[in-house]
């Protein structure tokens, strides 16, 4: 059997190694357009920022090492220019010498990945505008930074790559501005969670221009002029275009393969395309979202690796199936960690799902053990079935652990109430006896059994201040004096509430807040058992004030043109 693989990195290289482990006699050839066949593309921004200092660390395998271990012929600097699925041949161009030739196959695997999205605006070809996809792109950016010592950079796009490049350039001392069309960074999470990311970025000196559109780039005085719609242009020594990725599927299109959303390759759960003996994996393929069953494009290394293994199994006569992508991801934002899995609230709402959401702010480990830090958690579940839909966490220590537990529970089909029964490890330096994941289950249990009614941050300012509702803040007077309060809330500390029930009107609904939602829940339990109609404001003043501050900063950036 002769197998040709187009593209290395995650999916292609994984498939090549798996095929060899399954079939010692197969002839395996990988054609890779770049000069590298297996590299840590997720680590590329950290080489730019000197976190990774040895360029050799970016290369997981070389053509020589792959040949020695797996007897796979890795041909770098070879671009496949065409596929003839009837004759079962590919057309190849050797980029080193220009030679063109054909290579036959019995099985063909496409792993072309995705390319940086190129908007239809002027100036995307200027010298000091960079994109980041390959090792060569990384070296190009790094060489420019080392040789020219730029003092400023503008990044168009606030997704994963944009944030990681911003952090690394900022750590090198550059003045960094992110221009992002949506009003938040990282659209995989919801606005209230993104507000904590915005606060971190601003605290580290990154300027955020949210809700703005880049309309073009121009060379100017040895640097770059970035044209912003309805704004004064920005001037910088360099610019990065990071507005997303697009499936790199021109070969599949020319070969007549069936294509899906955004030109992606349609595959079945065996990773088979519409053409016989042609498989496809990675960022270029359309997948099923594991939670919703909807079509999705999910550009992550984990799914690409698993798809490569599944395709390899089936190429070798097996019957492996890909169940879909859940979208679990994690990103470092300076000293903060942001992670999510499943769908966010925006998606749940767009799909018309009847959902409930939980906001909680647990400590990363036991509060009495030094060094614990608060994490911000949001869990979404379906009301009728109690099925877990998604989770988002922004924090510091332990974020990756909790998101992986939640992702595993979702994959296993657990409902939200089963989170309270998970038997998770505990020691004071690592967790609490009631782990944050357990706490999410406890909150859901209280909601579903009618012990807790919630109100949300987006409701607070819409509620009437005409005396028909009582607003209660259960924090201490010192907390209010030091940290502020929501307009119209009266203060009765939770520890004094039982003795002061006579000050409250039982005929009016009461909306209760504290710093994070815990003390206000305790207050609601007291009030509900004394005949009051009580609503706990999910996330408390911590969430409300963070969003208020975020919105004020965004408004000021519009007034000033750019944050300072």
XYZ file of C-alpha atoms in Angstrom:
564
model
C 0.000 0.000 0.000
C 1.274 3.445 -0.959
C 0.018 6.385 1.095
C 0.599 10.030 0.247
C -0.006 12.691 2.886
C -0.288 16.360 1.957
C 0.821 18.500 4.898
C 2.613 17.651 8.114
C 2.362 19.378 11.509
C -0.412 17.966 13.742
C -2.723 15.853 11.585
C -0.410 14.745 8.810
C 2.596 13.844 10.930
C 0.421 12.014 13.461
C -1.210 10.004 10.689
C 2.145 9.109 9.134
C 3.522 7.759 12.411
C 0.306 5.851 13.156
C 0.198 4.253 9.700
C 3.732 3.022 10.164
C 2.906 1.537 13.557
C 0.004 -0.324 11.970
C 1.651 -1.323 8.685
C 5.389 -1.891 8.571
C 5.290 -2.554 4.811
C 3.372 0.549 3.672
C 5.139 3.122 1.537
C 4.459 6.513 3.110
C 5.363 9.856 1.530
C 4.578 13.239 3.107
C 4.718 16.396 0.982
C 5.094 19.556 3.047
C 5.138 22.993 1.394
C 7.136 24.640 4.191
C 10.581 23.668 5.384
C 9.335 21.911 8.510
C 7.256 18.756 8.818
C 6.401 18.586 12.515
C 6.611 21.689 14.644
C 5.028 23.183 17.741
C 2.836 25.766 16.025
C 1.139 26.601 19.326
C 4.541 27.623 20.665
C 5.448 30.026 17.869
C 4.411 33.280 19.651
C 6.590 32.333 22.637
C 9.705 32.152 20.487
C 9.012 35.718 19.362
C 8.802 36.774 23.019
C 12.005 34.953 24.106
C 10.113 32.526 26.339
C 11.444 29.796 24.043
C 14.968 30.805 23.098
C 16.223 27.811 21.114
C 14.654 27.655 17.631
C 15.372 23.944 17.600
C 12.804 23.486 20.365
C 10.058 24.426 17.890
C 10.846 21.446 15.674
C 9.387 18.241 17.073
C 10.727 16.047 14.265
C 12.983 16.582 11.269
C 12.746 14.725 7.954
C 15.858 12.809 8.984
C 14.567 11.798 12.424
C 11.205 10.783 10.986
C 12.914 8.650 8.378
C 15.140 6.956 10.959
C 12.326 6.087 13.329
C 9.331 5.539 11.053
C 10.785 5.014 7.561
C 8.529 7.783 6.281
C 9.777 9.832 3.326
C 9.271 13.418 4.425
C 9.687 15.763 1.477
C 9.799 19.355 2.695
C 9.719 22.301 0.299
C 7.488 20.212 -1.938
C 4.134 21.692 -2.891
C 1.308 19.538 -4.207
C -0.275 21.566 -7.007
C -3.034 19.212 -8.110
C -4.931 15.998 -7.391
C -6.333 13.634 -10.014
C -8.672 11.385 -8.048
C -9.554 9.269 -11.103
C -5.965 8.424 -11.991
C -5.005 8.467 -8.274
C -1.997 10.728 -8.744
C -0.871 14.037 -7.295
C 1.104 16.707 -9.094
C 4.084 17.986 -7.110
C 6.490 20.893 -7.453
C 9.911 20.809 -5.815
C 10.261 24.346 -4.472
C 14.024 23.976 -4.173
C 14.690 23.519 -7.889
C 11.351 24.038 -9.653
C 11.095 20.430 -10.807
C 7.528 19.177 -11.357
C 6.461 15.544 -11.276
C 3.570 13.180 -10.536
C 3.289 10.656 -7.711
C 0.728 7.869 -7.582
C -1.120 6.738 -4.466
C -3.370 4.013 -3.159
C -4.596 6.177 -0.283
C -4.372 9.954 -0.011
C -4.632 12.037 3.169
C -5.133 15.803 3.064
C -3.839 17.780 6.022
C -3.383 21.279 4.543
C -4.460 23.164 7.674
C -5.761 26.710 7.658
C -4.185 29.921 6.492
C -4.407 33.391 8.049
C -7.534 35.126 6.814
C -6.683 37.851 4.324
C -9.302 40.611 4.273
C -10.063 42.418 1.038
C -8.450 45.682 2.096
C -5.476 47.597 0.684
C -1.947 47.149 1.933
C -1.970 43.529 3.084
C 1.239 42.937 1.117
C 3.389 45.643 2.676
C 6.733 44.628 4.161
C 6.128 45.467 7.809
C 2.777 43.684 8.034
C 3.165 40.106 9.286
C 1.024 37.015 9.725
C 1.843 33.961 11.840
C 1.250 30.421 10.639
C 4.557 28.642 10.044
C 8.022 28.469 11.571
C 9.226 30.639 8.695
C 6.664 33.307 9.651
C 7.959 33.179 13.222
C 11.576 33.608 12.172
C 10.589 36.503 9.926
C 8.881 38.363 12.784
C 11.672 37.540 15.224
C 14.388 38.687 12.810
C 12.580 41.966 12.259
C 12.260 42.579 15.989
C 15.915 41.741 16.658
C 17.341 43.789 13.759
C 15.059 46.826 13.955
C 14.176 47.130 17.665
C 10.620 48.324 16.983
C 8.980 50.331 19.729
C 5.338 49.821 18.753
C 3.052 47.296 17.128
C -0.586 47.196 16.080
C -2.338 43.836 16.021
C -5.487 43.450 13.961
C -7.498 40.739 15.678
C -8.061 39.718 19.282
C -8.356 35.940 19.126
C -5.867 33.382 20.397
C -2.979 34.347 18.104
C -3.570 38.076 18.514
C -3.576 37.838 22.309
C -0.497 35.610 22.462
C 1.492 37.861 20.120
C 0.361 40.934 22.061
C 1.598 39.419 25.313
C 4.959 38.418 23.889
C 5.612 41.727 22.138
C 4.565 43.601 25.264
C 7.000 41.519 27.329
C 9.722 42.637 24.907
C 8.876 46.243 25.781
C 6.857 47.268 22.729
C 3.826 49.511 22.950
C 1.051 47.222 21.716
C -2.440 48.050 20.465
C -5.064 45.443 19.556
C -7.768 46.518 17.115
C -10.764 44.183 17.232
C -14.048 44.510 15.331
C -16.231 42.831 18.009
C -16.566 44.587 21.350
C -14.584 41.863 23.106
C -11.488 39.730 22.801
C -11.833 35.961 22.387
C -15.272 35.383 20.918
C -15.276 31.796 22.173
C -16.237 33.116 25.607
C -19.020 35.421 26.755
C -18.684 39.196 27.319
C -18.742 39.081 31.124
C -15.831 36.608 31.109
C -13.945 38.567 28.455
C -14.132 41.625 30.735
C -11.619 39.979 33.075
C -9.254 39.435 30.124
C -9.623 43.067 29.103
C -8.755 44.179 32.631
C -5.616 42.025 32.622
C -4.492 43.248 29.207
C -5.005 46.893 30.159
C -3.205 46.413 33.474
C -0.187 45.168 31.514
C -0.210 48.180 29.224
C -1.879 46.714 26.134
C -4.112 49.261 24.414
C -7.489 47.870 23.340
C -9.507 49.388 20.513
C -12.629 47.240 20.592
C -15.521 47.696 18.194
C -13.204 49.098 15.490
C -12.481 47.859 11.973
C -9.136 48.003 10.197
C -9.651 49.303 6.649
C -6.116 49.074 5.306
C -2.381 49.413 5.806
C 0.132 51.833 4.297
C 3.891 52.264 4.424
C 4.793 55.449 6.250
C 8.132 56.845 7.434
C 9.719 53.432 7.825
C 6.713 52.083 9.693
C 3.062 51.237 9.166
C -0.038 53.415 9.035
C -3.078 51.396 10.101
C -6.303 52.802 8.716
C -9.268 52.541 11.115
C -12.876 53.039 10.027
C -14.252 56.376 11.289
C -11.103 56.968 13.383
C -7.740 58.629 13.047
C -5.135 56.170 11.701
C -2.675 54.470 14.006
C 1.066 54.628 13.474
C 3.398 51.800 14.462
C 6.761 50.285 13.622
C 5.129 46.972 12.684
C 1.714 45.364 12.389
C 0.340 41.850 12.753
C -2.728 40.580 10.891
C -4.459 38.000 13.094
C -8.181 38.195 12.344
C -8.659 34.439 12.125
C -7.953 31.531 9.826
C -9.541 30.124 6.682
C -9.405 26.466 5.589
C -6.610 26.054 3.027
C -8.568 23.913 0.584
C -7.819 25.068 -2.942
C -6.470 21.599 -3.799
C -9.646 19.919 -2.587
C -11.784 22.390 -4.529
C -9.823 21.876 -7.750
C -10.075 18.106 -7.280
C -13.862 18.336 -7.088
C -14.188 17.231 -3.454
C -17.392 18.205 -1.664
C -16.886 21.356 0.359
C -18.741 22.783 3.351
C -18.769 25.949 5.445
C -16.137 28.532 4.497
C -14.814 26.172 1.831
C -13.852 23.447 4.313
C -13.618 19.803 3.286
C -16.644 17.677 4.130
C -15.741 14.364 5.762
C -17.695 11.609 7.461
C -16.879 10.270 10.926
C -14.191 8.018 9.376
C -12.498 11.186 8.010
C -13.326 10.094 4.446
C -13.991 12.758 1.815
C -16.470 12.528 -1.041
C -13.795 10.910 -3.268
C -12.800 7.247 -2.867
C -9.546 6.602 -0.976
C -9.087 10.289 -0.064
C -9.169 11.295 3.601
C -8.848 14.720 5.239
C -8.055 15.919 8.760
C -7.259 19.026 10.787
C -8.146 22.682 10.469
C -9.281 22.260 6.854
C -12.215 19.927 7.579
C -15.794 20.558 8.627
C -16.690 18.628 11.764
C -19.736 18.025 13.911
C -19.827 19.918 17.183
C -19.974 17.310 19.927
C -22.435 19.280 22.058
C -24.832 20.750 19.501
C -24.523 18.344 16.576
C -24.175 21.411 14.327
C -21.550 21.816 11.621
C -18.420 23.513 12.925
C -14.886 24.616 12.145
C -12.626 24.098 15.142
C -8.958 24.880 14.567
C -7.184 23.217 17.469
C -4.193 20.884 17.676
C -5.902 18.262 19.844
C -8.726 17.473 17.401
C -6.274 17.478 14.471
C -4.075 14.889 16.199
C -7.027 12.648 17.011
C -8.382 12.938 13.489
C -4.984 11.988 12.072
C -4.946 8.852 14.186
C -8.505 7.931 13.160
C -7.778 8.444 9.463
C -4.651 6.313 9.791
C -6.623 3.505 11.429
C -9.123 3.494 8.593
C -6.465 3.734 5.879
C -4.997 0.579 7.378
C -8.301 -1.294 7.311
C -9.683 -0.388 10.721
C -12.974 1.200 11.676
C -12.274 4.209 13.927
C -14.828 6.988 14.265
C -14.542 10.665 15.149
C -17.408 11.665 17.476
C -17.039 15.415 16.921
C -15.171 18.349 18.397
C -15.998 19.878 21.754
C -13.772 22.939 21.355
C -11.878 22.594 24.639
C -9.100 25.173 24.771
C -6.828 27.043 27.148
C -4.706 30.146 26.700
C -2.163 32.023 28.799
C -2.816 35.765 29.150
C 0.240 37.096 30.982
C -0.075 35.455 34.433
C -3.742 34.629 33.875
C -5.253 31.467 32.406
C -8.419 31.407 30.281
C -10.128 28.150 29.305
C -13.404 27.015 27.825
C -15.175 23.904 26.588
C -18.436 23.257 24.797
C -20.592 26.198 23.735
C -20.965 29.651 25.229
C -24.157 31.467 26.146
C -24.232 33.391 22.870
C -24.340 30.116 20.948
C -26.921 28.568 23.266
C -29.139 31.600 22.755
C -28.681 31.578 18.970
C -29.700 27.901 18.860
C -32.848 28.623 20.851
C -31.862 26.332 23.714
C -33.643 26.578 27.052
C -30.592 26.994 29.253
C -29.509 28.065 32.711
C -26.193 29.645 33.638
C -24.151 29.624 36.818
C -21.535 32.163 37.898
C -19.225 31.369 40.779
C -15.922 32.660 42.115
C -14.209 29.887 44.073
C -10.627 29.880 45.305
C -8.092 27.793 43.424
C -7.279 25.913 46.618
C -8.145 25.957 50.321
C -8.450 29.566 51.457
C -6.349 29.014 54.584
C -3.382 27.712 52.568
C -1.154 30.554 51.286
C -1.228 31.593 47.661
C -4.801 30.794 46.702
C -6.360 32.944 43.983
C -9.939 33.403 42.930
C -11.159 31.967 39.642
C -14.163 33.155 37.660
C -16.337 30.263 36.477
C -19.371 30.131 34.219
C -21.233 26.888 33.577
C -24.131 26.535 31.143
C -26.613 23.676 31.115
C -29.895 22.777 29.439
C -32.892 23.305 31.690
C -35.027 20.344 30.644
C -32.404 17.623 30.318
C -29.849 19.144 32.740
C -27.258 18.332 30.056
C -23.987 20.239 30.366
C -23.553 22.620 27.433
C -20.392 24.552 28.167
C -18.037 26.076 30.692
C -15.655 29.027 30.834
C -13.039 29.788 33.471
C -10.796 32.821 33.887
C -8.271 32.712 36.687
C -4.784 31.662 37.659
C -3.881 28.345 39.311
C -6.039 25.305 38.670
C -8.022 26.635 35.728
C -6.799 23.954 33.329
C -7.584 21.206 35.844
C -11.194 22.315 36.315
C -11.916 22.865 32.627
C -10.603 19.384 31.862
C -12.834 17.855 34.533
C -15.828 19.693 33.086
C -14.864 18.729 29.522
C -14.594 15.088 30.565
C -17.965 15.212 32.310
C -19.551 16.720 29.209
C -17.974 14.115 26.948
C -19.172 11.329 29.229
C -22.738 12.638 29.121
C -22.943 13.695 32.762
C -25.653 16.154 33.683
C -24.983 19.241 35.766
C -26.280 17.673 38.996
C -23.754 14.871 38.747
C -20.946 17.417 39.165
C -21.709 17.573 42.881
C -20.983 13.853 43.223
C -17.629 13.769 41.429
C -14.938 12.319 43.700
C -12.076 14.742 43.056
C -8.676 14.859 44.695
C -8.104 17.249 47.582
C -5.177 18.617 49.525
C -4.974 22.231 50.742
C -2.255 23.320 48.254
C -4.300 22.077 45.292
C -8.012 22.297 45.958
C -10.773 22.532 48.541
C -12.793 19.762 50.115
C -15.644 21.114 48.012
C -13.925 21.506 44.659
C -15.058 24.358 42.375
C -16.527 21.772 39.997
C -18.520 20.269 42.875
C -19.662 23.773 43.805
C -21.137 24.273 40.332
C -23.150 21.105 40.882
C -24.331 22.298 44.306
C -25.551 25.598 42.850
C -27.413 23.828 40.052
C -28.971 21.468 42.581
C -30.240 24.435 44.604
C -31.704 26.050 41.487
C -33.420 22.914 40.252
C -34.917 22.181 43.683
C -36.262 25.707 44.047
C -33.910 26.739 46.845
C -32.337 29.471 44.742
C -33.729 31.960 42.248
C -31.221 33.923 40.205
C -30.960 37.347 38.639
C -28.110 38.284 36.320
C -25.744 41.176 35.837
C -27.509 42.280 32.655
C -30.796 42.579 34.591
C -29.574 44.841 37.377
C -29.669 48.234 35.649
C -32.962 47.394 33.924
C -34.856 46.781 37.167
C -37.108 49.691 38.266
C -35.908 52.012 41.036
C -39.446 53.203 41.818
C -39.754 51.544 45.204
C -41.508 48.428 43.945
C -38.377 46.320 44.499
C -36.035 46.106 47.454
C -32.325 46.019 46.607
C -30.121 44.552 49.333
C -26.332 44.471 49.611
C -25.151 41.978 52.242
C -21.485 42.955 52.373
C -19.896 44.742 55.303
C -19.978 48.559 55.487
C -16.181 48.551 55.121
C -16.422 46.646 51.825
C -18.905 49.186 50.497
C -16.745 52.086 51.559
C -13.597 50.583 50.017
C -15.056 49.054 46.864
C -18.249 50.863 45.951
C -21.814 49.625 45.568
C -24.606 49.303 43.013
C -26.950 52.288 42.850
C -30.097 51.927 44.949
C -28.931 49.023 47.141
C -29.370 49.273 50.902
C -26.805 47.627 53.122
C -27.601 44.988 55.709
C -24.635 42.663 56.327
C -25.619 39.017 56.123
C -24.571 38.368 59.724
C -27.045 41.038 60.912
C -29.896 40.077 58.596
C -31.903 37.861 60.964
C -32.052 40.648 63.535
C -33.112 43.262 60.951
C -35.809 41.466 58.981
C -38.321 44.005 60.282
C -36.634 46.693 58.136
C -37.676 44.862 54.953
C -41.095 44.784 53.276
C -42.191 41.170 52.654
C -44.656 42.302 49.987
C -41.845 43.384 47.664
C -39.419 41.134 45.780
C -35.857 41.453 47.043
C -32.774 41.373 44.835
C -29.714 40.525 46.889
C -26.043 41.077 46.129
C -22.724 40.526 47.855
C -19.166 40.443 46.524
C -19.384 37.147 44.613
C -22.804 35.575 45.210
C -22.113 33.347 48.218
C -23.207 35.568 51.108
C -26.170 36.788 49.086
C -27.202 33.140 48.613
C -27.052 32.642 52.379
C -29.130 35.808 52.776
C -31.672 34.525 50.264
C -32.056 31.278 52.181
C -32.782 33.286 55.334
C -35.235 35.543 53.522
C -37.052 32.801 51.592
C -37.667 30.840 54.778
C -39.157 33.973 56.321
C -41.636 34.506 53.507
C -39.704 36.846 51.187
C -39.538 36.528 47.392
C -35.778 36.635 46.937
C -33.452 36.696 43.910
C -29.703 36.197 44.180
C -27.681 38.343 41.764
C -25.351 35.817 40.146
C -21.719 36.892 40.296
C -22.423 39.680 42.749
C -20.718 43.039 42.846
C -17.423 41.569 41.630
C -18.906 40.716 38.256
C -21.071 43.822 38.020
C -18.230 46.236 38.792
C -15.822 44.463 36.441
C -18.286 44.882 33.582
C -18.979 48.493 34.470
C -15.257 49.266 34.509
C -14.778 47.439 31.219
C -17.556 49.365 29.511
C -16.254 52.672 30.856
C -12.772 51.891 29.520
C -14.256 51.031 26.115
C -16.230 54.280 26.034
C -13.129 56.265 26.963
C -11.175 54.572 24.182
C -13.789 55.743 21.689
C -13.517 59.274 23.054
C -9.709 59.285 22.951
C -9.164 57.228 19.819
C -6.920 54.775 21.660
C -6.510 53.828 25.289
C -3.565 55.143 27.251
